[in-house]
XYZ file of C-alpha atoms in Angstrom:
579
model
C -31.771 30.174 66.780
C -28.254 30.127 65.985
C -27.441 26.512 67.197
C -30.948 25.328 65.374
C -29.017 26.717 62.090
C -25.858 24.937 62.957
C -27.554 22.124 63.321
C -29.704 21.953 60.227
C -26.338 22.913 58.308
C -24.803 19.915 59.732
C -27.603 17.526 59.030
C -27.719 18.739 55.335
C -24.331 18.500 55.138
C -24.372 14.816 56.227
C -27.261 14.015 53.807
C -25.378 15.770 51.048
C -21.898 13.536 51.542
C -24.432 10.203 51.987
C -26.595 11.307 48.509
C -23.210 11.875 46.589
C -20.781 9.155 48.114
C -22.723 6.010 48.642
C -25.210 3.363 46.923
C -26.661 5.671 44.359
C -23.324 6.100 42.755
C -20.668 4.076 40.842
C -17.345 4.367 42.171
C -14.887 2.502 39.799
C -11.500 1.093 40.671
C -10.703 -1.070 37.804
C -8.627 -3.414 40.054
C -7.433 -6.036 37.364
C -5.766 -9.481 37.535
C -2.196 -9.214 36.294
C -2.531 -11.576 33.379
C 0.160 -11.015 31.039
C -1.192 -10.503 27.354
C 0.961 -10.545 23.981
C -1.063 -9.370 21.135
C 0.204 -10.421 18.006
C -0.597 -8.619 14.631
C -0.852 -8.692 10.834
C -1.897 -5.512 9.235
C -0.971 -3.331 5.580
C 1.580 -1.282 7.071
C 3.214 -3.509 9.320
C 2.401 -1.457 12.092
C 0.053 -1.112 14.728
C -3.380 0.652 13.526
C -6.529 1.841 14.640
C -8.223 -1.584 14.311
C -5.422 -2.895 16.609
C -5.714 0.175 18.853
C -9.841 -0.905 19.181
C -8.412 -4.235 20.641
C -6.298 -2.724 23.163
C -9.370 -0.441 24.059
C -11.305 -3.814 24.977
C -8.292 -5.671 26.771
C -7.503 -2.869 28.923
C -10.819 -3.400 30.589
C -9.112 -6.462 31.852
C -5.505 -6.279 32.422
C -2.718 -3.345 32.187
C -0.300 -5.865 31.370
C -0.413 -5.716 27.389
C 2.500 -6.285 24.897
C 2.082 -5.812 20.956
C 4.224 -7.110 18.464
C 3.896 -7.691 14.745
C 3.859 -11.169 13.556
C 6.874 -10.746 11.819
C 8.793 -9.914 14.883
C 7.591 -12.089 17.458
C 10.246 -14.552 19.288
C 9.507 -17.549 21.551
C 11.050 -15.295 24.283
C 8.273 -12.954 24.075
C 5.782 -15.972 25.160
C 7.583 -16.551 28.846
C 4.941 -15.643 31.290
C 2.471 -15.023 29.073
C -1.068 -16.440 30.030
C -2.991 -14.974 27.122
C -2.030 -14.860 23.351
C -4.214 -12.699 20.870
C -3.682 -12.789 17.136
C -5.436 -10.326 15.225
C -5.492 -10.661 11.815
C -6.542 -7.381 10.009
C -5.358 -8.320 6.631
C -4.959 -11.944 4.624
C -1.323 -12.908 4.125
C 1.019 -15.831 4.616
C 2.178 -15.872 8.505
C 6.001 -16.183 9.280
C 7.070 -19.622 9.779
C 8.383 -18.752 13.044
C 5.226 -17.471 14.425
C 3.402 -20.305 13.059
C 5.682 -22.746 15.053
C 5.395 -20.711 18.350
C 1.322 -20.493 17.639
C 1.079 -24.330 17.266
C 3.036 -24.868 20.341
C 1.431 -22.604 22.664
C -0.630 -24.038 25.820
C -2.297 -20.626 27.305
C -5.462 -19.273 26.228
C -5.372 -18.652 22.538
C -7.854 -15.748 20.953
C -7.891 -15.470 17.617
C -9.638 -12.760 15.422
C -9.961 -12.245 11.703
C -7.962 -13.636 8.656
C -4.981 -16.308 8.920
C -6.694 -18.285 11.533
C -5.951 -21.641 9.359
C -2.351 -20.986 9.680
C -1.976 -20.977 13.497
C -1.615 -24.816 13.525
C -3.147 -27.120 16.430
C -4.894 -24.884 18.805
C -7.301 -24.028 15.933
C -7.221 -27.254 14.116
C -10.956 -27.543 14.910
C -11.671 -24.162 12.608
C -12.051 -24.517 8.885
C -12.590 -21.089 6.858
C -14.149 -21.121 3.370
C -15.036 -17.631 2.266
C -16.568 -14.570 3.436
C -20.813 -13.997 4.001
C -22.583 -11.084 4.134
C -24.353 -10.824 7.546
C -27.129 -8.735 8.826
C -27.551 -9.260 12.885
C -25.603 -10.596 15.719
C -26.792 -12.975 18.306
C -25.436 -13.945 21.731
C -26.267 -17.195 22.313
C -26.440 -17.628 25.731
C -28.223 -14.211 26.866
C -30.195 -14.426 23.450
C -29.697 -10.883 23.057
C -30.079 -9.927 19.151
C -28.525 -6.626 17.271
C -29.458 -5.363 14.055
C -26.873 -3.987 12.001
C -27.205 -0.841 10.224
C -25.375 -1.909 7.373
C -24.491 -5.442 5.872
C -21.070 -6.842 7.109
C -18.592 -9.685 5.762
C -17.630 -12.455 8.218
C -15.239 -15.314 7.787
C -17.843 -18.241 7.000
C -16.601 -20.881 9.835
C -17.324 -24.764 9.960
C -15.978 -26.897 12.609
C -13.952 -29.877 11.774
C -14.303 -31.063 15.503
C -16.608 -30.711 18.336
C -16.722 -27.169 19.503
C -18.897 -24.493 21.248
C -20.762 -21.639 19.573
C -20.736 -18.316 21.610
C -22.269 -16.180 19.424
C -23.737 -15.963 15.785
C -24.382 -13.864 12.906
C -27.192 -14.136 10.721
C -28.545 -12.857 7.332
C -32.231 -13.846 5.986
C -31.149 -17.289 4.980
C -28.623 -18.443 7.223
C -27.166 -18.672 10.602
C -23.108 -18.572 11.230
C -20.866 -18.887 13.834
C -19.323 -15.595 15.019
C -17.112 -16.523 18.197
C -16.379 -20.474 18.735
C -14.225 -22.311 21.054
C -12.618 -25.420 21.861
C -11.110 -25.473 25.334
C -8.765 -22.590 25.440
C -8.729 -21.531 22.105
C -11.391 -18.717 20.795
C -11.800 -17.790 17.259
C -13.879 -14.323 16.094
C -14.481 -14.605 12.576
C -14.644 -10.848 11.800
C -11.525 -8.561 11.099
C -12.810 -5.291 12.255
C -13.859 -4.233 16.027
C -15.979 -1.294 15.189
C -19.491 -0.765 16.885
C -21.445 -4.296 17.710
C -18.556 -6.409 16.652
C -16.704 -4.870 19.580
C -19.509 -4.980 22.129
C -19.974 -8.836 21.046
C -16.533 -9.748 21.654
C -16.651 -7.599 24.656
C -19.356 -9.624 26.151
C -17.344 -12.738 26.150
C -14.221 -11.340 27.075
C -15.264 -11.630 30.622
C -15.628 -15.260 30.073
C -11.954 -15.540 28.523
C -10.525 -13.670 31.309
C -12.679 -15.537 33.804
C -13.679 -11.940 35.122
C -16.399 -11.342 37.298
C -18.335 -8.285 35.815
C -20.129 -5.949 38.253
C -23.638 -6.504 37.492
C -24.546 -2.927 37.538
C -24.443 -0.242 34.621
C -22.531 2.781 35.039
C -23.931 5.721 33.810
C -23.171 9.496 33.422
C -24.995 12.504 31.980
C -22.907 15.064 30.733
C -23.618 18.914 30.348
C -21.669 19.859 27.371
C -19.987 23.034 26.307
C -20.544 25.135 29.230
C -18.451 28.440 28.548
C -18.274 32.332 30.173
C -21.075 33.325 28.028
C -23.490 30.345 29.128
C -26.923 31.253 30.610
C -26.400 30.921 34.469
C -30.165 30.737 34.812
C -30.606 27.417 32.674
C -27.330 26.271 34.368
C -29.053 26.549 37.921
C -32.443 24.860 36.940
C -30.279 21.966 35.809
C -28.239 21.694 38.907
C -31.468 22.264 41.145
C -33.166 19.522 39.354
C -30.182 16.971 39.298
C -29.675 17.390 43.133
C -33.325 17.199 44.183
C -33.063 13.620 42.073
C -29.771 12.747 43.727
C -28.136 12.141 40.778
C -24.390 13.089 40.309
C -23.186 14.211 36.877
C -20.481 15.955 35.044
C -20.252 19.712 33.348
C -17.689 19.979 30.607
C -16.251 23.522 30.730
C -14.716 25.667 28.072
C -12.756 28.443 30.150
C -12.833 30.830 27.503
C -15.244 31.977 24.852
C -13.703 33.717 21.863
C -15.737 35.616 19.438
C -14.741 35.094 16.004
C -16.049 38.380 14.591
C -14.595 40.923 17.166
C -11.583 38.497 18.390
C -12.604 39.267 22.121
C -12.141 36.563 24.611
C -14.376 36.213 27.285
C -12.933 34.355 30.583
C -14.965 33.352 33.429
C -13.848 36.166 35.911
C -15.755 38.148 32.924
C -19.118 36.509 34.175
C -19.335 36.220 38.082
C -22.906 34.928 37.530
C -21.758 31.563 35.799
C -19.157 31.379 37.964
C -21.388 31.454 40.840
C -23.766 28.940 38.751
C -20.845 26.758 38.284
C -19.403 26.785 41.841
C -22.990 25.658 43.179
C -23.279 22.654 40.815
C -19.910 21.831 41.680
C -20.578 21.403 45.730
C -24.258 20.023 44.810
C -23.413 16.716 42.930
C -21.669 18.180 39.855
C -18.195 17.430 38.795
C -16.294 19.852 36.345
C -14.541 18.602 33.359
C -12.123 20.492 31.269
C -13.221 20.311 27.613
C -10.506 22.052 25.852
C -9.386 25.763 26.576
C -11.453 27.911 23.861
C -12.836 24.709 21.728
C -11.694 26.128 18.200
C -8.615 26.361 16.381
C -8.787 29.046 13.205
C -11.869 31.169 13.295
C -14.588 29.147 14.204
C -16.913 30.184 17.270
C -16.087 28.607 20.639
C -18.129 25.174 21.144
C -18.248 24.854 17.586
C -14.704 24.483 16.218
C -12.159 21.602 16.709
C -9.176 22.655 18.954
C -6.344 19.515 19.319
C -7.025 18.764 15.433
C -6.461 20.850 12.030
C -9.778 19.809 10.278
C -8.684 21.858 7.155
C -5.339 19.439 6.513
C -6.548 16.484 8.547
C -3.443 16.440 10.713
C -2.600 17.205 14.279
C -1.847 20.958 15.266
C 1.306 21.801 13.739
C 1.498 25.436 13.577
C -0.068 28.433 14.638
C -3.893 29.157 13.336
C -2.708 32.472 11.636
C 0.568 30.703 10.000
C 0.263 30.035 6.309
C -0.320 26.281 5.724
C 2.983 24.751 4.304
C 2.404 20.987 3.192
C 5.903 19.279 2.998
C 6.565 15.693 2.109
C 9.587 13.596 1.850
C 10.608 14.324 -1.579
C 10.557 17.927 -0.606
C 13.929 17.006 1.581
C 17.440 15.543 0.525
C 17.490 12.761 2.357
C 15.275 10.904 5.352
C 17.127 12.651 8.285
C 16.300 15.706 7.015
C 12.587 14.906 6.743
C 12.765 13.193 10.184
C 14.125 16.315 11.954
C 11.279 18.258 10.458
C 8.546 15.987 11.578
C 10.032 16.487 14.845
C 9.549 20.361 14.836
C 6.184 19.700 13.850
C 5.526 17.319 17.144
C 7.513 19.563 19.139
C 4.832 22.332 18.565
C 2.138 20.042 18.965
C 3.156 19.538 22.520
C 3.899 22.694 23.518
C 0.376 23.989 21.810
C -1.230 21.256 24.330
C 0.854 21.680 27.174
C 0.270 25.427 27.254
C -3.695 25.422 26.527
C -3.794 22.538 29.293
C -1.825 24.907 31.675
C -3.840 27.858 31.037
C -6.934 25.936 31.371
C -6.322 24.349 34.627
C -4.793 27.723 36.111
C -8.004 29.783 35.137
C -10.807 27.222 36.259
C -8.667 26.873 39.625
C -8.580 30.489 40.173
C -12.231 30.776 40.115
C -12.254 27.777 42.434
C -13.739 25.239 39.502
C -11.623 22.079 39.825
C -11.638 19.821 36.661
C -11.534 16.221 37.691
C -11.242 15.130 33.996
C -10.458 16.122 30.487
C -12.599 15.821 27.068
C -11.028 16.943 23.746
C -13.282 19.254 21.927
C -15.013 16.825 19.063
C -13.067 13.883 20.412
C -10.426 14.803 17.950
C -6.829 14.918 19.243
C -3.482 12.847 17.994
C -1.941 9.620 19.893
C 1.084 11.869 20.963
C -1.868 14.286 22.412
C -3.436 11.942 24.463
C 0.212 11.380 26.270
C 0.350 15.086 26.702
C -2.975 14.915 28.551
C -2.008 12.164 30.529
C 0.502 14.449 32.016
C -2.121 16.605 33.422
C -5.411 14.456 33.999
C -5.478 10.740 35.203
C -9.384 10.527 33.486
C -10.431 10.909 29.866
C -14.163 11.593 29.160
C -16.160 10.779 25.970
C -15.141 8.640 22.822
C -11.560 8.260 21.221
C -10.069 9.085 18.096
C -7.654 6.026 16.999
C -5.954 7.083 14.262
C -3.098 9.859 13.473
C -4.390 9.900 10.006
C -8.165 10.866 10.136
C -10.101 12.675 12.800
C -13.517 10.684 11.551
C -11.968 7.508 12.917
C -13.391 7.748 16.276
C -14.531 4.844 18.496
C -16.037 4.071 21.837
C -15.860 1.472 24.311
C -18.660 -1.000 25.661
C -17.219 -0.397 29.341
C -14.514 1.508 31.718
C -11.000 0.936 30.571
C -7.729 2.222 30.597
C -5.888 1.749 26.849
C -2.358 1.561 26.657
C -2.365 4.417 24.371
C -3.868 6.919 26.571
C -0.948 6.054 29.022
C -2.981 4.391 31.663
C -5.693 7.321 31.861
C -9.135 5.940 32.783
C -11.440 6.087 29.909
C -15.449 6.948 30.500
C -16.630 6.221 27.356
C -19.271 8.114 25.768
C -21.731 5.374 24.430
C -25.519 6.715 23.988
C -25.052 10.439 21.975
C -26.692 13.524 22.865
C -29.701 15.508 21.913
C -29.222 17.616 18.967
C -31.754 20.845 18.069
C -34.847 20.351 17.086
C -35.141 16.366 16.984
C -38.195 14.962 18.801
C -36.643 11.527 18.580
C -33.288 12.063 19.865
C -34.091 10.956 23.391
C -35.877 7.598 21.948
C -32.784 7.133 19.861
C -30.322 7.621 22.955
C -32.412 5.303 25.283
C -32.568 2.507 22.469
C -28.425 2.897 22.481
C -28.588 2.310 26.260
C -30.634 -0.698 25.860
C -27.988 -2.143 23.399
C -25.178 -1.141 26.109
C -27.315 -3.798 28.310
C -25.918 -6.399 26.439
C -22.836 -6.369 28.502
C -23.240 -6.732 32.030
C -20.978 -3.717 33.524
C -21.807 -1.964 29.665
C -21.453 2.201 30.676
C -24.509 4.405 29.565
C -22.999 7.568 29.093
C -24.338 10.638 26.885
C -24.620 14.762 26.980
C -26.639 17.246 27.202
C -26.581 20.939 25.853
C -28.242 23.455 28.979
C -29.460 25.941 26.256
C -32.042 23.485 24.953
C -33.723 23.776 28.316
C -35.248 21.762 30.775
C -38.253 19.870 28.879
C -36.026 17.353 26.931
C -33.657 16.963 29.896
C -36.491 15.965 32.063
C -37.541 13.568 29.560
C -34.185 12.150 29.140
C -33.355 11.480 32.976
C -36.618 10.216 33.578
C -36.192 7.411 30.995
C -32.471 6.670 31.874
C -33.741 6.358 35.350
C -35.772 3.538 34.354
C -33.148 1.394 33.021
C -32.252 -1.488 35.215
C -29.322 -1.847 37.347
C -27.834 1.761 36.382
C -25.724 3.630 38.901
C -24.698 6.993 38.204
C -21.043 7.410 37.885
C -19.745 10.272 40.666
C -16.351 11.530 39.292
C -15.313 12.443 43.091
C -15.852 9.130 44.208
C -12.968 7.886 41.851
C -9.361 8.148 42.839
C -7.711 10.613 40.367
C -5.281 13.521 40.180
C -4.913 16.370 38.099
C -1.662 18.356 38.073
C -0.374 21.647 36.304
C 2.634 23.985 37.160
C 1.734 25.689 40.967
C -1.413 23.313 41.203
C -2.512 19.493 42.353
C -6.060 18.859 42.400
C -6.911 15.215 44.031
C -10.580 13.656 44.460
C -11.765 10.460 46.345
C -14.565 9.495 48.455
C -16.645 12.472 47.392
C -14.159 15.058 48.081
C -11.839 17.660 46.381
C -8.519 18.446 48.035
C -6.462 21.623 46.208
C -2.956 22.120 46.512
C -2.340 25.621 44.576
C 0.111 28.843 45.055
C -1.759 30.519 42.021
C -3.052 34.131 42.776
C -3.883 35.067 39.376
C -3.999 34.050 35.723
C -1.536 35.191 33.450
C -4.352 36.275 31.089
C -5.096 38.908 33.808
C -1.721 40.164 33.639
C -2.182 40.544 30.225
C -5.546 42.324 30.436
C -3.931 44.751 33.164
C -1.132 45.558 30.882
C -3.522 46.347 27.723
C -5.523 48.557 30.397
C -2.550 50.332 31.331
C -1.099 50.669 28.042
C -4.578 52.074 26.661
C -4.389 54.333 29.972
C -1.186 55.618 28.744
C -1.765 55.769 25.137
C -5.097 58.309 25.836
C -2.767 60.428 28.205
C -0.321 60.654 25.183
C -3.417 61.351 22.724
C -4.484 63.741 25.171
C -0.833 65.442 25.838
C -0.299 65.716 22.117
C -3.637 67.097 21.712
C -2.879 69.691 24.059
C 0.290 70.290 22.780
C -0.883 70.815 19.546
C -3.848 73.529 21.027
C -1.444 75.191 22.626
C 0.695 75.477 19.274
C -2.430 76.568 17.737
C -3.430 78.976 20.017
C 0.508 80.413 20.278
C 0.172 80.662 16.366
C -2.844 82.591 16.616
C -1.629 84.668 19.354
C 1.462 85.680 17.390
C -0.735 86.334 14.526
C -2.749 88.910 16.526
C 0.393 90.510 17.631
C 1.884 90.666 14.472
C -1.141 92.549 12.487
C -1.547 94.713 15.403
C 2.112 96.177 14.964
C 1.599 96.454 11.351
C -1.422 98.493 11.787
C 0.290 100.508 14.329
C 3.165 101.220 11.635
C 0.519 101.803 8.937
C -1.282 104.671 11.255
C 2.301 106.117 11.480
C 3.340 106.387 8.227
C -0.231 107.566 6.965
C -0.246 110.357 9.848
C 3.449 111.390 8.847
């Protein structure tokens, strides 16, 4: 009987490895050509801004060899060995004559986006720009894929003075306008912003521009969001069993600590063994852990509701402790630029230390509970650009959307496909593209599927969304059923993607469906604090008890002395009376 059990276990193990390591899942390597790309930009600030970073998001799907230069700083030597030159005119301006000369003689693939194309010389002599026009729809000519925009947008009205091909178009109620045109190796995109559908439409054509053959599948994932120590283990187990039975790998965005804003009590996973048991089961049956912050809150907000790596009140990175008084200083508050610069450095150092502490504690505590995070997701996708660099020291994979501005957390964008933007310091981005199911929204699943259908425009477009387990099984079943019907969908299994997670004392590596952990951790530092608090509490009670006993003895002694004194006086009185 024992041998039968061993054989059955071996068979089930083989089935499990086959189920979650082969065809039904997607493992990405992002092997890119070694194309050298120079991105030249014109911006109001004169610096690389959020618009240019969105181009970074798109281009990093095709190459890691990206260089960014302000048009004013470009030299002829910058184009040595460059095969692809991109110019992004985010603002209308007069281009420096030196860059005009360089662009006029460039013979590689040249892509111009937005304003100032008429100043780029011979490569774009076929393009004529007159004015800007309002449009409401986008159309890819070859694929005949149409997208209706939620709002009207302005694009540059293009006419071709020489024979050229139109790749995509923009429409309003009256006219059709070229959006992306090309002649030979010169391409022009007539919009100076790359948000939402415009990024998708340019993304479609970048495959052709880079002569890249996209994987004809749609990588997809479902992420279980905001799972913390106070989660319902029964609901987790139900979802875990459901996905395992359907052979669907998935992600679990885990928050290591739940902090009660009213009592200020912290609940760690060591306080919730049943939740840990459920997560361990999920991890070994198709689930992959993502670290979703440490407490998912900053000031007094509840865990899962608040921000953690962005100060929403001041709309800045985390520059001081949550309980410190807000002090807003500007350059005018300092005697010189050097003093102000030194002040800004102290703020940045605080943010770095804050992030390092959070990430280290989170990885440690999860590892001790045998829960191994394979990627990171910032709460509400809010984090500074410097914050991403800190995260890249710990994680090689990032999940979700991206804040692409240090000035405003609302400036959040996503990517249509897997990518490694340079500002993520080579972290692999698994983008969230179809949203989530909110409470009491009967149309949420339908909206998510509509967004998924828009992702089908791109051959390797990612279909990624998330779900809160506390909502129960019914909406979840419907969402998974409809996602399974999407053609050419392949579920992403994080364990199949070669990745590394590092923190002091621990290294986690995954590849080919396996997780390898090298750790010298025995217990988390917070347990020492708890133990110390417990001992301190016990000592305090002992001291209180001892003090109480001493006071009681003192009172009893006073009463004894008082009785003796009264007795002595009474004896004296009796003697006196008797005499």
